[in-house]
CSV table of C-alpha atoms and ligand atoms in Angstrom, one decimal:
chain,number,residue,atom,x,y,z
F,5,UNK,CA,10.7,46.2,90.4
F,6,UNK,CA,7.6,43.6,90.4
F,7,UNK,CA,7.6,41.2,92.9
F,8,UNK,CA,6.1,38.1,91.1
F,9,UNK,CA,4.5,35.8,94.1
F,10,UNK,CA,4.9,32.2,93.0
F,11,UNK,CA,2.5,30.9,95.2
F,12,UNK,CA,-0.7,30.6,94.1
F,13,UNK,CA,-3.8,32.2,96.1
F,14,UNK,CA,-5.9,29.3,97.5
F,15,UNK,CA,-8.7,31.4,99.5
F,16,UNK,CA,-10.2,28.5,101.8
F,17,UNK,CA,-13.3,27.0,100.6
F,18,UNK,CA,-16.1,28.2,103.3
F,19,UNK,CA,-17.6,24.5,104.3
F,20,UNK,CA,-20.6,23.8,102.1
F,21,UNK,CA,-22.5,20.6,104.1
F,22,UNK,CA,-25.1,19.4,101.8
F,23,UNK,CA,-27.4,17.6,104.7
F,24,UNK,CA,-27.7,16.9,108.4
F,25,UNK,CA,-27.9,13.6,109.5
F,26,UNK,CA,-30.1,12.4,112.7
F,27,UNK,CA,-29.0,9.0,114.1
F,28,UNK,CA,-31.8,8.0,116.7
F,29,UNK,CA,-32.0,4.8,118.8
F,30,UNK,CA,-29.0,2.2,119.1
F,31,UNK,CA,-28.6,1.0,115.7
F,32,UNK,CA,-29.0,3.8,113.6
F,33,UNK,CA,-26.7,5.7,116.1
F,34,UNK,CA,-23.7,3.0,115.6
F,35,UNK,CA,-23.9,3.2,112.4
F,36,UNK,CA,-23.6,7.3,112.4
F,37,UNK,CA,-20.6,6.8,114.8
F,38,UNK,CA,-19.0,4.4,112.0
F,39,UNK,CA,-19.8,6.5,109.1
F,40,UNK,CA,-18.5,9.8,110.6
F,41,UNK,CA,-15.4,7.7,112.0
F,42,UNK,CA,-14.0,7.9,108.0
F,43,UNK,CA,-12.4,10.9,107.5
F,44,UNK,CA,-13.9,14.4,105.2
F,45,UNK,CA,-17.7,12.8,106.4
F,46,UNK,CA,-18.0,15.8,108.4
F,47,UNK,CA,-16.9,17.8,105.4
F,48,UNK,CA,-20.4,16.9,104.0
F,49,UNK,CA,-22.6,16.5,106.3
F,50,UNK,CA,-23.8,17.8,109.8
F,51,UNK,CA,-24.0,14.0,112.0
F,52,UNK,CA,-26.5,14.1,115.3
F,53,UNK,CA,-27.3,11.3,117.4
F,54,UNK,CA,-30.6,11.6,119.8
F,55,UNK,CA,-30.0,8.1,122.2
F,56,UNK,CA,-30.6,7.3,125.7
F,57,UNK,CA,-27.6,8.1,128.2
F,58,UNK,CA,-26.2,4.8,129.1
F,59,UNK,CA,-25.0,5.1,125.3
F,60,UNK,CA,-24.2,7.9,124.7
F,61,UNK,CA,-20.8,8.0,125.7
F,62,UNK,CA,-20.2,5.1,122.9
F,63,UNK,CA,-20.4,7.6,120.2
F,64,UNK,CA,-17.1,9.0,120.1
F,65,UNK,CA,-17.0,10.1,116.2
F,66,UNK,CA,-19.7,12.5,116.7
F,67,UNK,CA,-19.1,16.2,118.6
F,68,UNK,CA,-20.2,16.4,122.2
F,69,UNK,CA,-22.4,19.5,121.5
F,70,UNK,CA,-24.9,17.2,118.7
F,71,UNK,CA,-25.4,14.4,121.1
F,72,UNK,CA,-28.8,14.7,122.7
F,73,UNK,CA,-30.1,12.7,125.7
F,74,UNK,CA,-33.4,11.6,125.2
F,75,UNK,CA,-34.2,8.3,128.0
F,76,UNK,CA,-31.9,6.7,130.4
F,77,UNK,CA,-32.1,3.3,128.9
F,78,UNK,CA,-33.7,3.4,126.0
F,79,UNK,CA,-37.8,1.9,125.2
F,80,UNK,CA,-37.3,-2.0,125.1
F,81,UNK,CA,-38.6,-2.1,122.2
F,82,UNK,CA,-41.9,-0.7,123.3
F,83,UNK,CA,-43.2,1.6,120.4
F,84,UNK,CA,-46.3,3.0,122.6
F,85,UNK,CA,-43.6,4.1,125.4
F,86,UNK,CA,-41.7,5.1,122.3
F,87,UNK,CA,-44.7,7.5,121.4
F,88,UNK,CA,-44.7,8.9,124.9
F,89,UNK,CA,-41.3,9.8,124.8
F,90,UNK,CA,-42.1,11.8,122.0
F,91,UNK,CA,-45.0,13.5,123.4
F,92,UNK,CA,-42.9,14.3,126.2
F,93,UNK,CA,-39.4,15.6,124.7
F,94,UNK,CA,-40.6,15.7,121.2
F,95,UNK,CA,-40.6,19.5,121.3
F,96,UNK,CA,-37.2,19.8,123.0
F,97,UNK,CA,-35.0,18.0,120.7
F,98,UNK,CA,-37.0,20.1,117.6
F,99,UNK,CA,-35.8,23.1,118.7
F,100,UNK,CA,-32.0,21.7,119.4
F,101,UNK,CA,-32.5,20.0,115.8
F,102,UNK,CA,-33.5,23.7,114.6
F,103,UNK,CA,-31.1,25.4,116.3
F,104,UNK,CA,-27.9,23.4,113.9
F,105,UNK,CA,-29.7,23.5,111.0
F,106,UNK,CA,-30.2,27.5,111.4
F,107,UNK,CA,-26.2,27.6,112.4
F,108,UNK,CA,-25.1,25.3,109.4
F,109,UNK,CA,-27.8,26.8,107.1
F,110,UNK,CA,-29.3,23.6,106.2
F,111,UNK,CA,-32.8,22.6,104.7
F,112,UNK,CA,-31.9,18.9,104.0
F,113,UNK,CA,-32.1,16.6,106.5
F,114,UNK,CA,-31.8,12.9,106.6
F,115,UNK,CA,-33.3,10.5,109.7
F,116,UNK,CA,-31.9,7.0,110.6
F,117,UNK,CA,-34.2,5.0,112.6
F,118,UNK,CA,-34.3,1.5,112.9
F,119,UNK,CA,-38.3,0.2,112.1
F,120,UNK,CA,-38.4,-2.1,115.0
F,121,UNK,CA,-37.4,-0.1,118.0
F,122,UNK,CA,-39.3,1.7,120.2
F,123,UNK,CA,-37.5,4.8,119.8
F,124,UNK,CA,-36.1,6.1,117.0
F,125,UNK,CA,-39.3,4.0,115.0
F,126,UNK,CA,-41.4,6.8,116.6
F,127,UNK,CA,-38.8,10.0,116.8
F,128,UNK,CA,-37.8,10.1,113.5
F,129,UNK,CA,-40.8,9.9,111.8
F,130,UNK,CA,-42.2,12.3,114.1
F,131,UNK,CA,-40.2,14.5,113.8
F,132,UNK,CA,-39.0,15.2,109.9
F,133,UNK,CA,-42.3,15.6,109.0
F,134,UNK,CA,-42.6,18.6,112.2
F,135,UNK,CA,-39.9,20.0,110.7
F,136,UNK,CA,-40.9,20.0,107.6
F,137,UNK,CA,-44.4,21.5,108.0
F,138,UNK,CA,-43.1,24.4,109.8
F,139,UNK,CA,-40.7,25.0,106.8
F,140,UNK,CA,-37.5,24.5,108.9
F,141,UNK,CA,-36.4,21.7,105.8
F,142,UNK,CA,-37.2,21.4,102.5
F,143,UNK,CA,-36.4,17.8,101.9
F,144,UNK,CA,-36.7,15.2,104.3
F,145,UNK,CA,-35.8,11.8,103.4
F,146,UNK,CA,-35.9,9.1,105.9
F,147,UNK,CA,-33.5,6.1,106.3
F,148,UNK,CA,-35.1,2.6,107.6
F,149,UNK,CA,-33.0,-0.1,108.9
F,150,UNK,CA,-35.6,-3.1,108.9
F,151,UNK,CA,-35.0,-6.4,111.2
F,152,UNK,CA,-34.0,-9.5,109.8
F,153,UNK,CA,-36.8,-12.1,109.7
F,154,UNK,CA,-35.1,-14.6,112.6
F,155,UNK,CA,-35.8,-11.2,114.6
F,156,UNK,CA,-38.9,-12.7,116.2
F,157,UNK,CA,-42.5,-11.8,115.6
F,158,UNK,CA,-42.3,-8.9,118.7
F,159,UNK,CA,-40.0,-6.8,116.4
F,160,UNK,CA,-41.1,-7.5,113.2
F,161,UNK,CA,-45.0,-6.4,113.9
F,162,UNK,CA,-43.0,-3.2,115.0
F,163,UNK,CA,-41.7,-3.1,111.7
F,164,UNK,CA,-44.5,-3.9,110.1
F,165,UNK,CA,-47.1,-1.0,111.9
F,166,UNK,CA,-43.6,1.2,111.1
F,167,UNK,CA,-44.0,0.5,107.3
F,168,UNK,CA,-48.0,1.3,107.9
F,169,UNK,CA,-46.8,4.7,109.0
F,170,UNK,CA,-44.2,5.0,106.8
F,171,UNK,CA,-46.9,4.6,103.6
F,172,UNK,CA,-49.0,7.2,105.2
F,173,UNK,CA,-45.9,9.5,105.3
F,174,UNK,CA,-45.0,9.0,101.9
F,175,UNK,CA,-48.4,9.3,100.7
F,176,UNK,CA,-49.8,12.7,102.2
F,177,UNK,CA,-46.1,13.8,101.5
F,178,UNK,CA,-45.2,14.5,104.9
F,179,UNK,CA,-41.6,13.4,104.1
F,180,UNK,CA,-40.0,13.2,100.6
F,181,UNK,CA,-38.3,10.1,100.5
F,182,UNK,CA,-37.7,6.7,102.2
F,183,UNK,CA,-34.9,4.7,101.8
F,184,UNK,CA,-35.3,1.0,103.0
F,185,UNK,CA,-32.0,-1.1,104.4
F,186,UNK,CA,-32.8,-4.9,105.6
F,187,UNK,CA,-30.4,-5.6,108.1
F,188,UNK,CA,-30.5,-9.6,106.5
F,189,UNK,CA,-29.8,-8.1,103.1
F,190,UNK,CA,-26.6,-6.4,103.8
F,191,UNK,CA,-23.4,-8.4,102.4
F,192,UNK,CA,-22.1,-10.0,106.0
F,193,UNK,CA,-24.8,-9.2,107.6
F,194,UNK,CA,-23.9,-10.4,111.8
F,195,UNK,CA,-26.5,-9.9,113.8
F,196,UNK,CA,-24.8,-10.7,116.4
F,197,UNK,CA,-23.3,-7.5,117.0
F,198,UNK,CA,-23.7,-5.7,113.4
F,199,UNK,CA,-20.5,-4.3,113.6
F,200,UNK,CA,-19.7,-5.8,109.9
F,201,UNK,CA,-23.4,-4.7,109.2
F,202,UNK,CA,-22.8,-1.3,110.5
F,203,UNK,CA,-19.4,-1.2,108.1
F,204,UNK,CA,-21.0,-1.8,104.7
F,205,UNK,CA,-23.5,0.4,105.6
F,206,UNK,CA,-21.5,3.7,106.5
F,207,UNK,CA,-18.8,2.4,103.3
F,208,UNK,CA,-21.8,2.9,101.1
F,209,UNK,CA,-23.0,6.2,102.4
F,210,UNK,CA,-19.6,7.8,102.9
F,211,UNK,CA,-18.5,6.5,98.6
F,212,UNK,CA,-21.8,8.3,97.6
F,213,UNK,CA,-21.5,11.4,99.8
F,214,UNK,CA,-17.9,11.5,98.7
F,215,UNK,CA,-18.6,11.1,95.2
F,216,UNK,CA,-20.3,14.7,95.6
F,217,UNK,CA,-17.1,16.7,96.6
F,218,UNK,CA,-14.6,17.5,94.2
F,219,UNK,CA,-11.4,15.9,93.9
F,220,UNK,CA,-7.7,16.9,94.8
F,221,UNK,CA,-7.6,18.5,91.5
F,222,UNK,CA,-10.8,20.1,92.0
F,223,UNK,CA,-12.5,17.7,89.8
F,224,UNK,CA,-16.4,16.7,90.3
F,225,UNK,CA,-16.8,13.6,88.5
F,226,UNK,CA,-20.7,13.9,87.9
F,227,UNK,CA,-22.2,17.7,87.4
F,228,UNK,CA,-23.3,18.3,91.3
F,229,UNK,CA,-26.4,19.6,90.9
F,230,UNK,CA,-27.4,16.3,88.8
F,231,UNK,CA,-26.2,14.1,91.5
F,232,UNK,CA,-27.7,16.1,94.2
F,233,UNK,CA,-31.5,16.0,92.2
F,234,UNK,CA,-30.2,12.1,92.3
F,235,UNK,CA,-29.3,11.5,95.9
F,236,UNK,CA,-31.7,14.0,97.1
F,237,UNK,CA,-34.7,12.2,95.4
F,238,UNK,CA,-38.2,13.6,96.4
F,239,UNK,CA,-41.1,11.5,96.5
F,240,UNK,CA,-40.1,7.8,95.9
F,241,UNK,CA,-38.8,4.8,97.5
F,242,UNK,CA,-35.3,4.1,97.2
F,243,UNK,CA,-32.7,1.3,98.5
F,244,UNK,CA,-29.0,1.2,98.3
F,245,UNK,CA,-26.5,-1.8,97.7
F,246,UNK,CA,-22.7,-1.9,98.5
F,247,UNK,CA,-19.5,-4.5,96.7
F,248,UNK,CA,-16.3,-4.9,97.3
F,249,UNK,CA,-13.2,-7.1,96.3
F,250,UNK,CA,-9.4,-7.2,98.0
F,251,UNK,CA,-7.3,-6.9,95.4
F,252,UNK,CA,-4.0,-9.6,95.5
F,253,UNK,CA,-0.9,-8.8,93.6
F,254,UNK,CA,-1.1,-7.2,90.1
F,255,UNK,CA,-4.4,-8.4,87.9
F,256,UNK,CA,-4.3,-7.7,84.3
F,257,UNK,CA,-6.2,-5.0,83.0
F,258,UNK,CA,-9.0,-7.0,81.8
F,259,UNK,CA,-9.2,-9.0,84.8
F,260,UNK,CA,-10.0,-5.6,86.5
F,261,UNK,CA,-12.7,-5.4,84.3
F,262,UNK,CA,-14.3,-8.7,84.5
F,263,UNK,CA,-14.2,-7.7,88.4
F,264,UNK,CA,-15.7,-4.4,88.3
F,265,UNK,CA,-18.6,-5.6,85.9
F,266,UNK,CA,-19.1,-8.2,88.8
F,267,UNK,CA,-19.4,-6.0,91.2
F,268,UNK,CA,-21.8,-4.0,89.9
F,269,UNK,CA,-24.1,-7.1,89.3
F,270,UNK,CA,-23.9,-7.8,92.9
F,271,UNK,CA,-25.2,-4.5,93.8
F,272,UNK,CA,-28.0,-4.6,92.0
F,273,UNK,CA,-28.7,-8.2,92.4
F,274,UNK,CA,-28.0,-8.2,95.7
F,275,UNK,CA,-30.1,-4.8,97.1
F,276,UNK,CA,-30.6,-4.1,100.4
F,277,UNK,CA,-34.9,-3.9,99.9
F,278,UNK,CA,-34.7,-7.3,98.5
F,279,UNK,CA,-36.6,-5.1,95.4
F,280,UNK,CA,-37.0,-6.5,92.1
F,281,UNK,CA,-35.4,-3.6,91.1
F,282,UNK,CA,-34.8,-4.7,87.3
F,283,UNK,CA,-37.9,-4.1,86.0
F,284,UNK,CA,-39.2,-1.3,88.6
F,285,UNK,CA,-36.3,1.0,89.1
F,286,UNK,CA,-36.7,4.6,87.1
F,287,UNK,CA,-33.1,5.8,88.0
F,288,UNK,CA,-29.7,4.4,89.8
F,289,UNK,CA,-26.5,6.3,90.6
F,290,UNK,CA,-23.0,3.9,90.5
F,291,UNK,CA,-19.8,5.0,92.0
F,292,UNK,CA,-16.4,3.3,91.9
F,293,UNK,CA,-14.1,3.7,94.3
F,294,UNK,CA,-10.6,2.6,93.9
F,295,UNK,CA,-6.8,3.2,92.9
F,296,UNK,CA,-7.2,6.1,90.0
F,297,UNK,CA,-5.3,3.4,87.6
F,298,UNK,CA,-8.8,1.2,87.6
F,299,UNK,CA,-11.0,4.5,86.9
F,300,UNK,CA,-10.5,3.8,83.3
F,301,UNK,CA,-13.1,5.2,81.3
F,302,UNK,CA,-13.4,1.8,79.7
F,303,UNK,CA,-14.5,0.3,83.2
F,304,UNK,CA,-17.1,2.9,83.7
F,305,UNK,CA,-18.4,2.2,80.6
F,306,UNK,CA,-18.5,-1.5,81.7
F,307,UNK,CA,-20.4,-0.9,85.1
F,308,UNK,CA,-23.0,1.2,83.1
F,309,UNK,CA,-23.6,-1.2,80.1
F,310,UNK,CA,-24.0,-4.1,83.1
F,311,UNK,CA,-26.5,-1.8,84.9
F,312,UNK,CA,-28.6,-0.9,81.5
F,313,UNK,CA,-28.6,-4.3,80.7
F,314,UNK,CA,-30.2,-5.4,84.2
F,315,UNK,CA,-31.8,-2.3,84.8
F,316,UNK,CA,-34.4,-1.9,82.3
F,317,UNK,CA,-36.3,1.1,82.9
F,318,UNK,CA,-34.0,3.1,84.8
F,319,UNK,CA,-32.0,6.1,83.7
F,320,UNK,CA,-28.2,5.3,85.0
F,321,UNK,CA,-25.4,7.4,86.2
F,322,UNK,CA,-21.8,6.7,86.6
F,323,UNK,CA,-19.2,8.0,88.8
F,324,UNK,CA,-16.2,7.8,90.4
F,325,UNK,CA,-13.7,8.8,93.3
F,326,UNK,CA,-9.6,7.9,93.4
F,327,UNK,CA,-7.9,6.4,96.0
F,328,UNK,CA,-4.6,6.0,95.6
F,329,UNK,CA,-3.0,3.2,96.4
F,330,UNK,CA,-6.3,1.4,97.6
F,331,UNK,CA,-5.8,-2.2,97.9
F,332,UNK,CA,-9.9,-2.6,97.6
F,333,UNK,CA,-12.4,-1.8,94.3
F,334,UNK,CA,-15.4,-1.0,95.7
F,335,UNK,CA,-18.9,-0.3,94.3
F,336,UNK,CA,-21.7,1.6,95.7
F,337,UNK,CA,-25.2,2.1,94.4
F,338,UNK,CA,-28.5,4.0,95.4
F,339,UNK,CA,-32.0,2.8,93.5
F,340,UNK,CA,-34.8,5.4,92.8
F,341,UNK,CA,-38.2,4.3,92.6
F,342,UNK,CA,-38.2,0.9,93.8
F,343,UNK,CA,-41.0,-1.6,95.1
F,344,UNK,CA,-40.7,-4.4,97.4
F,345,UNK,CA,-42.9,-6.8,99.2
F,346,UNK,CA,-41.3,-6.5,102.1
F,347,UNK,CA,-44.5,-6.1,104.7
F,348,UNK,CA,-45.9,-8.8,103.2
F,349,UNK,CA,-42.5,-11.4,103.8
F,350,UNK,CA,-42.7,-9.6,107.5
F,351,UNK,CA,-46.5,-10.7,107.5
F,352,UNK,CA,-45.8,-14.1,106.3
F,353,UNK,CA,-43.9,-14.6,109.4
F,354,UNK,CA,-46.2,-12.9,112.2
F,355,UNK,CA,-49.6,-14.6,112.9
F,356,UNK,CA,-52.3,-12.2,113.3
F,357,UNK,CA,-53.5,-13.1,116.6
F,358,UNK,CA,-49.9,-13.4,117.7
F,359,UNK,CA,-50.2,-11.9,121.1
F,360,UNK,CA,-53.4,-14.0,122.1
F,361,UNK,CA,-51.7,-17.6,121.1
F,362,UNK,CA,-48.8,-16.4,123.1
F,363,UNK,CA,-51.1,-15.8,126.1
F,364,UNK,CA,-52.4,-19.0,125.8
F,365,UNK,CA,-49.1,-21.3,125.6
F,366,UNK,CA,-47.4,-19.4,128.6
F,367,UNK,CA,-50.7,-19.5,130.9
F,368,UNK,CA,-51.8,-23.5,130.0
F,369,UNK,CA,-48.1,-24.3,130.7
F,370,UNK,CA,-48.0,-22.6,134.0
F,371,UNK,CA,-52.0,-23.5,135.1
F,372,UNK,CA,-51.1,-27.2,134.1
F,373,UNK,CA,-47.7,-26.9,136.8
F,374,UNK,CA,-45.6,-28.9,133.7
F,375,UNK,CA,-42.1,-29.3,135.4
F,376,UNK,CA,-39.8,-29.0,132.7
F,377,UNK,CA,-37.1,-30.9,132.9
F,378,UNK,CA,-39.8,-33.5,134.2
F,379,UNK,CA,-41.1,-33.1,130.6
F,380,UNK,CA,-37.9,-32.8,129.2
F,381,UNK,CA,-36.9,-36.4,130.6
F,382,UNK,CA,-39.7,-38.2,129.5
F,383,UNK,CA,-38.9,-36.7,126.2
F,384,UNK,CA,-35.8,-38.6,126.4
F,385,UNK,CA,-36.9,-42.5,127.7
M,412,LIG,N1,-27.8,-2.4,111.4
M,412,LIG,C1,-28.0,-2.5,112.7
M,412,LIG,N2,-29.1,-2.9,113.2
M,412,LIG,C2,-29.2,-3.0,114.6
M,412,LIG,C3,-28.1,-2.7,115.4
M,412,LIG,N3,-28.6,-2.9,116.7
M,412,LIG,C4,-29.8,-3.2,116.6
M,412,LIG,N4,-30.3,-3.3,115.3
M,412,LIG,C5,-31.6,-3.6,114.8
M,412,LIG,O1,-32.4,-2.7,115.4
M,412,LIG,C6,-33.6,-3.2,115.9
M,412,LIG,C7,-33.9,-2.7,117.3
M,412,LIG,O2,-33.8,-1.3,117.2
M,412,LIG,P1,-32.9,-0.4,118.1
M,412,LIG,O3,-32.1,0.6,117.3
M,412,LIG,O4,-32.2,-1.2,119.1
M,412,LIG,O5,-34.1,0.4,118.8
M,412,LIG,P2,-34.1,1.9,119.4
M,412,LIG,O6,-34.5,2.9,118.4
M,412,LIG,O7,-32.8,2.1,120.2
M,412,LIG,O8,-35.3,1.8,120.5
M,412,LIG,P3,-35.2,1.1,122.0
M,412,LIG,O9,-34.0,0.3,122.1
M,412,LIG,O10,-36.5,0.3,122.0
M,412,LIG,O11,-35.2,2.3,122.9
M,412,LIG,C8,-33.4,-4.7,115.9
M,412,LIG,O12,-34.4,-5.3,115.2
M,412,LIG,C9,-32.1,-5.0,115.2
M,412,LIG,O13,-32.5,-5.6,113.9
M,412,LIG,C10,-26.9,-2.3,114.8
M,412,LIG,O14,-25.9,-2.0,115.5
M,412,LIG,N5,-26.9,-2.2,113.5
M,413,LIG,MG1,-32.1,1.1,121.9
C-alpha cells in the first residue's frame, strides 16, 4: 500500500538578509526603531543602533545584543568632540559591527546619520569607508538626514562641512553611494518631535525593502537581482520620496487610477533632495503598495507612463506588493543619479564669518550693561 502524504513539503527558507542597517546618533536611531517596529523588517535586514546611554533604552524594536553604547549623553552637536569620540571608540564598535556582519554573512551595509550632529555626522562616515577598505563590505551606501533651514546657522554649517566630506567620500570612492533625505522635504515634516517625519521615512524604506521579498504565493514582482543592482546602486547620488492617500468607501475603478497617477507625481515632484530630478535622474524604482484589487496591471502602467513622462532621462521600474484589505494606496520611490544644490541653499543661509558677528553682538551687548527689559520698555513708549 502507498501512503500518499497530502501535505506538501515546505522546507523553511534559511533567512537571506540582503543588508545591515547602522542607526547612529538620535535621529537616525528613531527612525531605525520605527522602521524595524513594522513587521518582516527584520526578515530583510540586520538593524543596529550605536547612541549614547541615556537613549538607548528608547529603542525597543531593535534586539538588546545590536545596541551599542557609545557616550553618555550624546556630542551637543559638537562635530570636533564628535571626531574624538571616534578616535577614541572608533575601533571598538568596528569590530562589534564586524563581528554581525561575519554572523549574518553580510557585505552590504547601509549607515544613517543625521549631517548636522555631532555624532553619527562623524561615525558613520568614518566608519563605512573602514570597513570597506579592509574588505569587510562590498557596498557601502550611506543615508543623510539633512536639517531643515529654520535649523539655525550652528547646525546647518555642520551640515554643510558634512556634505564637504561627503563629496570627498564619493569622489575617491570611499563609499558607494549617498542617499540624501531633507528633513523639511519630507510630506508632514514636524520638527517638533519628527515622529510623523520618522513615519514617512521608515514607510518608504520598509515598501521598497519589502518589494524585494517574494509574496505569499512566492511571487517576486520585479526579477531580484534587477532590483537589488537598483536599490544597491554604486557610485551615485540618490534621494527617495514617499505618497500616500486614505481611501473612503468604494472609488470607482478609474478614480483609483486618477489617484495612483497622482501619487506618483507627488513623489517625484515632491523629492526628499529638493533635486530637479526631471531632467537629471538616469534611473527610478516605483512601488505600489495597496489592496491586491488596485494592483491592476493597468495602474502600473499608469504610474510608469507618469514617471517617463516627468522623468526624461531615467530608465524606470515598476513594482508592486499586496495588502489585503489596506485602507491606504501608497507610493514609494528611490531616484538614481540625482543633483541638488542643496549646500549652496544651506550657504545662502549661513554667513561666512558667522561665528565672529556672533562674538561681536553677544560681547557689545554685555560690555554696553543694556538691561533688557529696560530696552524692551522703551521699545514700547
Ligand atoms: N528625521 C529626524 N531628524 C531628527 C530627529 N531628531 C533630530 N533630528 C535632526 O537631526 C539633527 C541633529 O542630529 P542628531 O541626530 O540629534 O545628532 P547626533 O548624531 O545624535 O549627535 P549629538 O546629539 O550631537 O550627539 C537636527 O538638525 C535635526 O534636524 C528625528 O527624530 N528625526
Ligand atoms: Mg544626539
Amino acid at each position: 500500500m502507498t501512503i500518499l502524504n497530502f501535505w506538501p513539503f515546505v522546507p523553511l527558507k534559511p533567512v537571506n538578509h540582503l543588508a545591515m542597517d547602522i542607526f547612529a546618533g538620535t535621529g537616525s536611531s528613531r527612525i531605525g526603531n520605527a522602521l524595524y517596529g513594522y513587521r518582516r523588517m527584520n526578515r530583510i535586514k540586520v538593524p543596529v543602533i550605536i547612541t549614547s546611554k541615556i537613549e538607548i533604552d528608547e529603542y525597543r524594536n531593535i534586539p538588546k545584543g545590536n545596541k551599542f553604547v557609545v557616550s553618555r549623553d550624546g556630542n551637543g552637536k559638537d562635530r570636533e568632540k564628535g571626531e574624538e569620540m571616534v578616535s577614541l571608540r572608533g575601533h571598538e564598535i568596528k569590530s562589534f559591527i564586524v563581528d554581525l556582519l561575519q554572523e549574518h554573512d553580510l557585505k552590504t551595509i547601509f549607515g544613517f546619520c543625521t549631517g548636522s550632529g555631532g555624532t553619527s555626522s562623524k561615525l558613520i562616515p568614518w566608519l563605512l569607508p573602514e570597513l570597506r577598505i579592509d574588505g569587510y563590505v562590498d557596498n557601502a551606501t550611506i543615508f543623510a538626514i539633512m536639517p531643515n533651514i529654520s535649523d539655525g546657522h550652528e547646525l546647518l554649517s555642520n551640515a554643510m562641512n558634512f556634505l564637504e566630506e561627503m563629496a570627498l567620500l564619493l569622489d575617491n570612492k570611499k563609499i558607494d553611494s549617498l542617499v540624501l533625505i531633507e528633513n523639511g522635504r519630507v510630506v508632514n515634516n514636524d520638527s517638533s518631535d519628527y515622529s510623523k517625519t520618522n513615519l514617512a521615512i521608515a514607510r518608504c524604506l520598509e515598501i521598497i525593502g519589502r518589494s524585494l521579498l517574494p509574496d505569499s504565493n512566492g511571487r517576486v514582482a520585479l526579477d531580484p537581482s534587477d532590483a537589488k543592482k537598483l536599490i544597491f546602486s554604486k557610485s551615485s547620488m540618490l534621494t527617495m520620496g514617499y505618497a500616500n492617500l486614505k481611501m473612503g468607501r468604494k472609488h470607482s475603478d478609474s478614480l483609483i487610477t486618477g489617484y495612483i497617477s497622482d501619487l506618483t507625481r507627488r513623489v517625484i515632484t515632491n523629492n526628499w533632495a529638493g533635486a530637479e530630478i526631471e531632467s537629471n535622474c538616469k534611473r527610478a524604482y516605483f512601488v505600489l503598495r495597496a489592496d491586491p484589487r488596485y494592483l491592476s496591471s493597468n495602474n502600473l502602467e499608469i504610474m510608469a507612463k507618469v514617471a517617463k513622462e516627468l522623468l526624461h532621462n531615467a530608465s524606470v521600474t515598476i513594482s508592486d506588493y499586496a495588502v489585503p484589505r489596506s485602507k491606504i494606496i501608497e507610493v514609494a520611490g528611490i531616484f538614481v543619479g540625482i543633483q541638488t544644490d542643496i549646500w549652496s541653499r544651506y550657504k545662502q543661509l549661513v554667513p561666512d564669518d558667522q561665528t565672529q558677528e556672533a562674538e561681536d553682538n553677544c560681547s557689545a551687548r554685555i560690555a554696553l550693561g543694556i538691561d533688557e527689559k529696560q530696552e524692551e520698555a522703551e521699545h514700547e513708549t
